[in-house]
PDB file of C-alpha atoms in Angstrom:
ATOM      1  CA  MET A   1      46.364  38.264 -27.114  1.00 52.00           C
ATOM      2  CA  VAL A   2      45.987  35.041 -29.067  1.00 60.00           C
ATOM      3  CA  ASP A   3      44.798  34.182 -32.541  1.00 61.00           C
ATOM      4  CA  ASN A   4      41.017  34.076 -32.554  1.00 55.00           C
ATOM      5  CA  PRO A   5      39.934  30.412 -32.479  1.00 58.00           C
ATOM      6  CA  VAL A   6      36.387  31.376 -33.484  1.00 58.00           C
ATOM      7  CA  ARG A   7      36.270  33.027 -36.880  1.00 64.00           C
ATOM      8  CA  GLN A   8      34.177  36.100 -36.175  1.00 84.00           C
ATOM      9  CA  GLU A   9      33.553  38.229 -39.216  1.00 90.00           C
ATOM     10  CA  VAL A  10      31.055  40.755 -40.425  1.00 92.00           C
ATOM     11  CA  ASN A  11      30.107  41.361 -44.053  1.00 95.00           C
ATOM     12  CA  ILE A  12      27.922  44.342 -44.915  1.00 96.00           C
ATOM     13  CA  THR A  13      27.016  45.592 -48.382  1.00 98.00           C
ATOM     14  CA  ARG A  14      25.010  48.760 -48.891  1.00 98.00           C
ATOM     15  CA  ILE A  15      24.165  50.773 -51.985  1.00 98.00           C
ATOM     16  CA  PHE A  16      24.149  54.550 -51.599  1.00 98.00           C
ATOM     17  CA  ASP A  17      22.737  57.136 -53.968  1.00 97.00           C
ATOM     18  CA  ALA A  18      25.956  59.137 -53.795  1.00 97.00           C
ATOM     19  CA  PRO A  19      29.216  59.426 -55.715  1.00 97.00           C
ATOM     20  CA  ARG A  20      32.023  57.064 -54.756  1.00 97.00           C
ATOM     21  CA  GLU A  21      34.404  59.922 -53.872  1.00 98.00           C
ATOM     22  CA  LEU A  22      31.987  61.162 -51.203  1.00 98.00           C
ATOM     23  CA  VAL A  23      31.308  57.697 -49.777  1.00 98.00           C
ATOM     24  CA  PHE A  24      35.073  57.126 -49.610  1.00 98.00           C
ATOM     25  CA  ARG A  25      35.633  60.512 -47.890  1.00 98.00           C
ATOM     26  CA  MET A  26      33.069  59.564 -45.241  1.00 98.00           C
ATOM     27  CA  TRP A  27      35.621  56.928 -44.109  1.00 98.00           C
ATOM     28  CA  THR A  28      38.711  59.163 -44.171  1.00 98.00           C
ATOM     29  CA  ASP A  29      37.600  62.585 -42.923  1.00 98.00           C
ATOM     30  CA  PRO A  30      37.751  62.609 -39.096  1.00 98.00           C
ATOM     31  CA  VAL A  31      35.092  65.323 -38.872  1.00 98.00           C
ATOM     32  CA  LEU A  32      32.652  63.021 -40.689  1.00 98.00           C
ATOM     33  CA  VAL A  33      33.796  59.742 -39.076  1.00 98.00           C
ATOM     34  CA  GLU A  34      33.271  61.265 -35.620  1.00 98.00           C
ATOM     35  CA  LYS A  35      29.577  61.715 -36.455  1.00 98.00           C
ATOM     36  CA  TRP A  36      28.791  58.140 -37.537  1.00 98.00           C
ATOM     37  CA  TRP A  37      31.324  55.762 -35.978  1.00 97.00           C
ATOM     38  CA  GLY A  38      29.965  53.389 -33.341  1.00 96.00           C
ATOM     39  CA  PRO A  39      26.640  51.882 -32.365  1.00 95.00           C
ATOM     40  CA  LYS A  40      23.413  53.867 -32.037  1.00 95.00           C
ATOM     41  CA  ASP A  41      23.540  56.633 -29.405  1.00 96.00           C
ATOM     42  CA  PHE A  42      27.332  56.403 -29.009  1.00 97.00           C
ATOM     43  CA  LYS A  43      29.504  59.517 -29.270  1.00 98.00           C
ATOM     44  CA  ASN A  44      33.167  59.904 -30.172  1.00 98.00           C
ATOM     45  CA  PRO A  45      34.865  62.512 -27.972  1.00 98.00           C
ATOM     46  CA  VAL A  46      38.171  61.578 -29.652  1.00 98.00           C
ATOM     47  CA  CYS A  47      38.380  60.902 -33.389  1.00 98.00           C
ATOM     48  CA  GLU A  48      41.803  61.257 -34.980  1.00 98.00           C
ATOM     49  CA  LEU A  49      42.619  59.792 -38.403  1.00 98.00           C
ATOM     50  CA  ASP A  50      45.725  59.982 -40.560  1.00 98.00           C
ATOM     51  CA  ALA A  51      44.204  58.289 -43.603  1.00 97.00           C
ATOM     52  CA  ARG A  52      47.315  57.187 -45.479  1.00 98.00           C
ATOM     53  CA  VAL A  53      49.231  53.907 -45.602  1.00 98.00           C
ATOM     54  CA  GLY A  54      50.961  53.602 -42.223  1.00 98.00           C
ATOM     55  CA  GLY A  55      48.826  56.391 -40.768  1.00 98.00           C
ATOM     56  CA  ASN A  56      47.275  55.924 -37.353  1.00 98.00           C
ATOM     57  CA  MET A  57      43.763  56.206 -36.078  1.00 98.00           C
ATOM     58  CA  ARG A  58      42.553  56.862 -32.549  1.00 97.00           C
ATOM     59  CA  ILE A  59      38.870  56.804 -31.686  1.00 97.00           C
ATOM     60  CA  VAL A  60      37.406  56.838 -28.199  1.00 96.00           C
ATOM     61  CA  MET A  61      33.750  55.862 -28.249  1.00 95.00           C
ATOM     62  CA  GLN A  62      31.469  56.884 -25.406  1.00 97.00           C
ATOM     63  CA  ALA A  63      28.500  54.665 -24.625  1.00 96.00           C
ATOM     64  CA  PRO A  64      25.184  56.231 -23.534  1.00 97.00           C
ATOM     65  CA  ASP A  65      26.023  55.289 -19.915  1.00 98.00           C
ATOM     66  CA  GLY A  66      29.312  57.241 -20.156  1.00 97.00           C
ATOM     67  CA  LEU A  67      31.619  54.224 -20.524  1.00 93.00           C
ATOM     68  CA  LEU A  68      34.664  55.113 -22.648  1.00 93.00           C
ATOM     69  CA  ILE A  69      35.856  52.527 -25.181  1.00 90.00           C
ATOM     70  CA  PRO A  70      39.293  53.419 -26.574  1.00 91.00           C
ATOM     71  CA  THR A  71      40.425  52.059 -29.924  1.00 93.00           C
ATOM     72  CA  SER A  72      43.527  52.564 -31.993  1.00 95.00           C
ATOM     73  CA  GLY A  73      44.498  51.427 -35.434  1.00 96.00           C
ATOM     74  CA  VAL A  74      46.609  51.745 -38.524  1.00 98.00           C
ATOM     75  CA  PHE A  75      45.773  52.113 -42.196  1.00 98.00           C
ATOM     76  CA  THR A  76      47.486  49.353 -44.186  1.00 98.00           C
ATOM     77  CA  GLU A  77      46.110  50.083 -47.670  1.00 98.00           C
ATOM     78  CA  ILE A  78      44.424  53.072 -49.265  1.00 98.00           C
ATOM     79  CA  VAL A  79      43.509  53.145 -52.934  1.00 98.00           C
ATOM     80  CA  GLU A  80      41.457  56.299 -53.369  1.00 97.00           C
ATOM     81  CA  PRO A  81      38.496  56.078 -53.992  1.00 98.00           C
ATOM     82  CA  GLU A  82      38.342  52.278 -54.361  1.00 98.00           C
ATOM     83  CA  ARG A  83      39.547  50.558 -51.208  1.00 98.00           C
ATOM     84  CA  ILE A  84      40.559  51.078 -47.576  1.00 98.00           C
ATOM     85  CA  VAL A  85      42.148  48.434 -45.370  1.00 98.00           C
ATOM     86  CA  PHE A  86      42.844  49.121 -41.714  1.00 98.00           C
ATOM     87  CA  LYS A  87      43.488  47.245 -38.501  1.00 97.00           C
ATOM     88  CA  ASN A  88      41.851  48.458 -35.348  1.00 94.00           C
ATOM     89  CA  PHE A  89      42.399  47.446 -31.764  1.00 91.00           C
ATOM     90  CA  LYS A  90      39.980  47.662 -28.854  1.00 86.00           C
ATOM     91  CA  GLU A  91      42.038  48.616 -25.812  1.00 82.00           C
ATOM     92  CA  ASP A  92      41.712  48.146 -22.094  1.00 79.00           C
ATOM     93  CA  GLY A  93      42.112  51.058 -19.657  1.00 79.00           C
ATOM     94  CA  ASP A  94      45.901  50.737 -19.784  1.00 81.00           C
ATOM     95  CA  GLY A  95      46.109  50.904 -23.586  1.00 81.00           C
ATOM     96  CA  ASN A  96      46.682  47.172 -24.087  1.00 78.00           C
ATOM     97  CA  ALA A  97      45.051  45.640 -27.158  1.00 80.00           C
ATOM     98  CA  GLN A  98      42.238  43.211 -26.331  1.00 81.00           C
ATOM     99  CA  LEU A  99      40.825  42.694 -29.803  1.00 85.00           C
ATOM    100  CA  GLU A 100      42.390  43.056 -33.260  1.00 89.00           C
ATOM    101  CA  VAL A 101      40.148  43.396 -36.305  1.00 92.00           C
ATOM    102  CA  VAL A 102      41.202  43.675 -39.948  1.00 96.00           C
ATOM    103  CA  ASN A 103      38.694  45.779 -41.889  1.00 97.00           C
ATOM    104  CA  THR A 104      38.431  46.015 -45.672  1.00 98.00           C
ATOM    105  CA  VAL A 105      36.072  48.539 -47.231  1.00 98.00           C
ATOM    106  CA  THR A 106      35.539  48.659 -50.995  1.00 98.00           C
ATOM    107  CA  PHE A 107      33.649  51.172 -53.114  1.00 98.00           C
ATOM    108  CA  ILE A 108      32.223  50.512 -56.602  1.00 98.00           C
ATOM    109  CA  GLU A 109      30.325  53.207 -58.482  1.00 97.00           C
ATOM    110  CA  LYS A 110      27.747  52.442 -61.148  1.00 97.00           C
ATOM    111  CA  ASP A 111      25.176  54.819 -62.606  1.00 95.00           C
ATOM    112  CA  GLY A 112      25.867  57.433 -59.928  1.00 92.00           C
ATOM    113  CA  LYS A 113      25.344  55.015 -57.039  1.00 97.00           C
ATOM    114  CA  THR A 114      28.048  53.523 -54.868  1.00 98.00           C
ATOM    115  CA  THR A 115      28.138  49.982 -53.574  1.00 98.00           C
ATOM    116  CA  MET A 116      30.115  49.907 -50.350  1.00 98.00           C
ATOM    117  CA  THR A 117      31.192  46.565 -48.921  1.00 98.00           C
ATOM    118  CA  LEU A 118      32.688  46.181 -45.445  1.00 98.00           C
ATOM    119  CA  HIS A 119      34.443  43.008 -44.370  1.00 97.00           C
ATOM    120  CA  ALA A 120      35.604  42.977 -40.731  1.00 94.00           C
ATOM    121  CA  LEU A 121      37.544  39.952 -39.473  1.00 93.00           C
ATOM    122  CA  ALA A 122      38.536  39.492 -35.826  1.00 89.00           C
ATOM    123  CA  VAL A 123      41.989  37.934 -35.931  1.00 88.00           C
ATOM    124  CA  ARG A 124      43.245  38.175 -32.343  1.00 82.00           C
ATOM    125  CA  ILE A 125      41.407  38.387 -29.041  1.00 73.00           C
ATOM    126  CA  THR A 126      41.876  38.228 -25.279  1.00 75.00           C
ATOM    127  CA  PRO A 127      39.312  36.539 -23.001  1.00 70.00           C
ATOM    128  CA  GLU A 128      38.313  39.984 -21.697  1.00 70.00           C
ATOM    129  CA  ALA A 129      37.131  41.006 -25.182  1.00 64.00           C
ATOM    130  CA  CYS A 130      34.669  38.150 -25.728  1.00 66.00           C
ATOM    131  CA  GLY A 131      31.692  40.489 -25.164  1.00 62.00           C
ATOM    132  CA  SER A 132      33.016  42.863 -27.804  1.00 64.00           C
ATOM    133  CA  ILE A 133      33.318  40.096 -30.364  1.00 62.00           C
ATOM    134  CA  GLU A 134      29.734  39.024 -29.741  1.00 67.00           C
ATOM    135  CA  GLY A 135      28.488  42.566 -30.436  1.00 75.00           C
ATOM    136  CA  MET A 136      30.614  43.157 -33.540  1.00 85.00           C
ATOM    137  CA  ASN A 137      27.849  42.445 -36.073  1.00 87.00           C
ATOM    138  CA  VAL A 138      25.245  44.625 -34.346  1.00 91.00           C
ATOM    139  CA  GLY A 139      27.796  47.388 -33.720  1.00 92.00           C
ATOM    140  CA  TRP A 140      28.966  47.551 -37.333  1.00 94.00           C
ATOM    141  CA  ASN A 141      25.409  47.454 -38.697  1.00 95.00           C
ATOM    142  CA  GLN A 142      24.334  50.284 -36.404  1.00 97.00           C
ATOM    143  CA  SER A 143      27.438  52.261 -37.426  1.00 97.00           C
ATOM    144  CA  ILE A 144      26.623  51.830 -41.101  1.00 98.00           C
ATOM    145  CA  ASP A 145      23.008  52.882 -40.421  1.00 98.00           C
ATOM    146  CA  ARG A 146      24.386  56.087 -38.873  1.00 98.00           C
ATOM    147  CA  PHE A 147      26.762  56.412 -41.848  1.00 98.00           C
ATOM    148  CA  ALA A 148      23.786  56.224 -44.259  1.00 98.00           C
ATOM    149  CA  ASP A 149      21.842  58.850 -42.315  1.00 98.00           C
ATOM    150  CA  LEU A 150      24.787  61.260 -42.327  1.00 98.00           C
ATOM    151  CA  LEU A 151      25.561  60.587 -45.991  1.00 98.00           C
ATOM    152  CA  ALA A 152      21.995  61.533 -46.923  1.00 96.00           C
ATOM    153  CA  VAL A 153      22.520  64.913 -45.237  1.00 96.00           C
ATOM    154  CA  VAL A 154      26.034  65.529 -46.608  1.00 96.00           C
ATOM    155  CA  ASN A 155      25.004  64.560 -50.153  1.00 94.00           C
ATOM    156  CA  ARG A 156      22.190  67.123 -50.460  1.00 89.00           C
TER     157      ARG A 156
END
């Protein structure tokens, strides 16, 4: 894997009519993350999170055609309920990292609503992962759409 010569990043800001503690928990509770993580119509047959500094994550996404996309990661900063920073790695079939992304998620509450901002920066990539980098913006936006739909149900 080499440093990414093309600066690929995604910035998403959404405002949710929900308390910050709940929006934060949606990122750290594996039962909830399993339900929203990944693009539209994807499933997560494996979703393991140890949401603490140095804790690991393991998510295997399953595309509608059955293709399995394994990812791993590590939490590098957690300031509850304000900020989460984690690295995640898209892996090949042998568990080798093909893409490294540093993700920073912040949560600001005002008047009972929470502004969530996601910044995802691809920092290292292999040639085999070029397709993944091209779909990063669409994938994250579809994930956050699913997040919003689930949050509306959980926040009732």
